[in-house]
PDB file of C-alpha atoms in Angstrom:
ATOM      1  CA  MET A   1      65.233 189.362 -20.376  1.00  0.00           C
ATOM      2  CA  ALA A   2      65.967 191.403 -17.266  1.00  0.00           C
ATOM      3  CA  GLU A   3      62.396 192.639 -17.359  1.00  0.00           C
ATOM      4  CA  GLU A   4      61.089 189.085 -16.935  1.00  0.00           C
ATOM      5  CA  ASN A   5      62.798 188.783 -13.531  1.00  0.00           C
ATOM      6  CA  GLU A   6      61.400 192.070 -12.254  1.00  0.00           C
ATOM      7  CA  LYS A   7      58.015 192.320 -10.566  1.00  0.00           C
ATOM      8  CA  ALA A   8      55.130 193.678 -12.549  1.00  0.00           C
ATOM      9  CA  TRP A   9      54.300 197.278 -11.690  1.00  0.00           C
ATOM     10  CA  TRP A  10      50.998 196.272 -10.075  1.00  0.00           C
ATOM     11  CA  GLN A  11      52.291 193.511  -7.781  1.00  0.00           C
ATOM     12  CA  PRO A  12      53.406 195.724  -4.851  1.00  0.00           C
ATOM     13  CA  ALA A  13      50.109 197.620  -4.946  1.00  0.00           C
ATOM     14  CA  LEU A  14      48.156 194.370  -4.954  1.00  0.00           C
ATOM     15  CA  ALA A  15      50.187 193.075  -1.997  1.00  0.00           C
ATOM     16  CA  VAL A  16      49.501 196.235   0.025  1.00  0.00           C
ATOM     17  CA  PHE A  17      45.809 196.079  -0.920  1.00  0.00           C
ATOM     18  CA  GLY A  18      45.598 192.474   0.270  1.00  0.00           C
ATOM     19  CA  GLU A  19      47.381 193.220   3.515  1.00  0.00           C
ATOM     20  CA  ILE A  20      45.195 196.222   4.325  1.00  0.00           C
ATOM     21  CA  THR A  21      42.051 194.302   3.399  1.00  0.00           C
ATOM     22  CA  GLY A  22      43.114 191.564   5.800  1.00  0.00           C
ATOM     23  CA  TRP A  23      43.556 194.108   8.585  1.00  0.00           C
ATOM     24  CA  ILE A  24      40.075 195.434   7.921  1.00  0.00           C
ATOM     25  CA  VAL A  25      38.150 192.197   7.451  1.00  0.00           C
ATOM     26  CA  ALA A  26      39.705 189.731   9.904  1.00  0.00           C
ATOM     27  CA  PRO A  27      39.313 191.646  13.201  1.00  0.00           C
ATOM     28  CA  VAL A  28      35.814 192.855  12.348  1.00  0.00           C
ATOM     29  CA  VAL A  29      34.504 189.439  11.291  1.00  0.00           C
ATOM     30  CA  ILE A  30      36.065 187.724  14.325  1.00  0.00           C
ATOM     31  CA  SER A  31      34.635 190.331  16.689  1.00  0.00           C
ATOM     32  CA  LEU A  32      31.163 190.178  15.166  1.00  0.00           C
ATOM     33  CA  TYR A  33      30.870 186.424  15.432  1.00  0.00           C
ATOM     34  CA  GLY A  34      32.722 186.227  18.741  1.00  0.00           C
ATOM     35  CA  GLY A  35      30.698 189.043  20.293  1.00  0.00           C
ATOM     36  CA  ARG A  36      27.426 187.507  19.212  1.00  0.00           C
ATOM     37  CA  TRP A  37      28.457 184.098  20.534  1.00  0.00           C
ATOM     38  CA  LEU A  38      29.592 185.520  23.903  1.00  0.00           C
ATOM     39  CA  ASP A  39      26.398 187.570  24.239  1.00  0.00           C
ATOM     40  CA  GLN A  40      24.271 184.476  23.626  1.00  0.00           C
ATOM     41  CA  ARG A  41      26.336 182.383  26.012  1.00  0.00           C
ATOM     42  CA  PHE A  42      26.309 184.872  28.911  1.00  0.00           C
ATOM     43  CA  ASP A  43      23.011 186.627  28.047  1.00  0.00           C
ATOM     44  CA  THR A  44      24.675 190.040  27.986  1.00  0.00           C
ATOM     45  CA  ALA A  45      23.447 191.363  24.622  1.00  0.00           C
ATOM     46  CA  PRO A  46      24.742 193.695  23.166  1.00  0.00           C
ATOM     47  CA  TRP A  47      27.738 194.384  25.433  1.00  0.00           C
ATOM     48  CA  PHE A  48      30.277 191.814  24.228  1.00  0.00           C
ATOM     49  CA  PHE A  49      29.228 192.511  20.655  1.00  0.00           C
ATOM     50  CA  LEU A  50      29.771 196.256  21.028  1.00  0.00           C
ATOM     51  CA  GLY A  51      32.955 195.926  23.069  1.00  0.00           C
ATOM     52  CA  LEU A  52      34.629 193.494  20.712  1.00  0.00           C
ATOM     53  CA  THR A  53      33.547 195.509  17.688  1.00  0.00           C
ATOM     54  CA  ALA A  54      35.095 198.660  19.191  1.00  0.00           C
ATOM     55  CA  LEU A  55      38.285 196.707  19.942  1.00  0.00           C
ATOM     56  CA  ALA A  56      38.303 195.382  16.364  1.00  0.00           C
ATOM     57  CA  VAL A  57      38.061 198.912  14.972  1.00  0.00           C
ATOM     58  CA  ILE A  58      41.046 199.980  17.086  1.00  0.00           C
ATOM     59  CA  ILE A  59      43.065 196.930  16.021  1.00  0.00           C
ATOM     60  CA  THR A  60      42.142 197.613  12.390  1.00  0.00           C
ATOM     61  CA  MET A  61      43.259 201.243  12.606  1.00  0.00           C
ATOM     62  CA  VAL A  62      46.592 200.307  14.181  1.00  0.00           C
ATOM     63  CA  GLY A  63      47.205 197.612  11.565  1.00  0.00           C
ATOM     64  CA  VAL A  64      46.337 199.844   8.622  1.00  0.00           C
ATOM     65  CA  VAL A  65      48.562 202.650   9.932  1.00  0.00           C
ATOM     66  CA  ARG A  66      51.471 200.228  10.390  1.00  0.00           C
ATOM     67  CA  VAL A  67      51.088 198.811   6.870  1.00  0.00           C
ATOM     68  CA  GLY A  68      50.714 202.293   5.399  1.00  0.00           C
ATOM     69  CA  SER A  69      53.777 203.598   7.240  1.00  0.00           C
ATOM     70  CA  ARG A  70      55.872 200.650   6.149  1.00  0.00           C
ATOM     71  CA  TYR A  71      54.738 201.063   2.550  1.00  0.00           C
ATOM     72  CA  MET A  72      55.456 204.820   2.577  1.00  0.00           C
ATOM     73  CA  LYS A  73      58.980 204.196   3.894  1.00  0.00           C
ATOM     74  CA  GLU A  74      59.491 201.618   1.142  1.00  0.00           C
ATOM     75  CA  VAL A  75      58.316 204.061  -1.521  1.00  0.00           C
ATOM     76  CA  GLU A  76      60.583 206.814  -0.163  1.00  0.00           C
ATOM     77  CA  LYS A  77      63.541 204.435  -0.079  1.00  0.00           C
ATOM     78  CA  ASP A  78      62.877 203.275  -3.641  1.00  0.00           C
ATOM     79  CA  SER A  79      62.480 206.810  -4.978  1.00  0.00           C
ATOM     80  CA  GLN A  80      65.643 208.266  -3.385  1.00  0.00           C
ATOM     81  CA  PRO A  81      68.223 206.442  -5.531  1.00  0.00           C
ATOM     82  CA  GLN A  82      66.316 207.396  -8.671  1.00  0.00           C
ATOM     83  CA  ASN A  83      66.396 211.070  -7.688  1.00  0.00           C
ATOM     84  CA  ASN A  84      70.152 210.912  -6.991  1.00  0.00           C
ATOM     85  CA  ASN A  85      70.803 209.188 -10.348  1.00  0.00           C
ATOM     86  CA  ASP A  86      68.728 211.815 -12.124  1.00  0.00           C
ATOM     87  CA  ARG A  87      70.755 214.615 -10.493  1.00  0.00           C
ATOM     88  CA  ASN A  88      74.038 212.927 -11.410  1.00  0.00           C
ATOM     89  CA  ASN A  89      72.946 212.483 -15.017  1.00  0.00           C
ATOM     90  CA  GLN A  90      71.915 216.134 -15.250  1.00  0.00           C
ATOM     91  CA  SER A  91      75.217 217.403 -13.790  1.00  0.00           C
ATOM     92  CA  HIS A  92      77.265 215.392 -16.335  1.00  0.00           C
ATOM     93  CA  ARG A  93      75.458 216.916 -19.303  1.00  0.00           C
TER      94      ARG A  93
END
């Protein structure tokens, strides 16, 4: 019954995938539509489009690195107690 309360093994990976996908898609889509709209409004094609797309790529990289760093710290934290328990079990044998 304790297993029912625990998360499935794939849930954390799916959450990280969704978060990273959001960081990739949202800034790029917003910049593409926003850049095109601003270029049409001010007749500056392709400058707003290119500038906002470059900014979106930078925002995407920063977001993905932050999510990846947070996830790596979580994995390290989760794996440390297991390693200590394994060492304790081996020393008692």
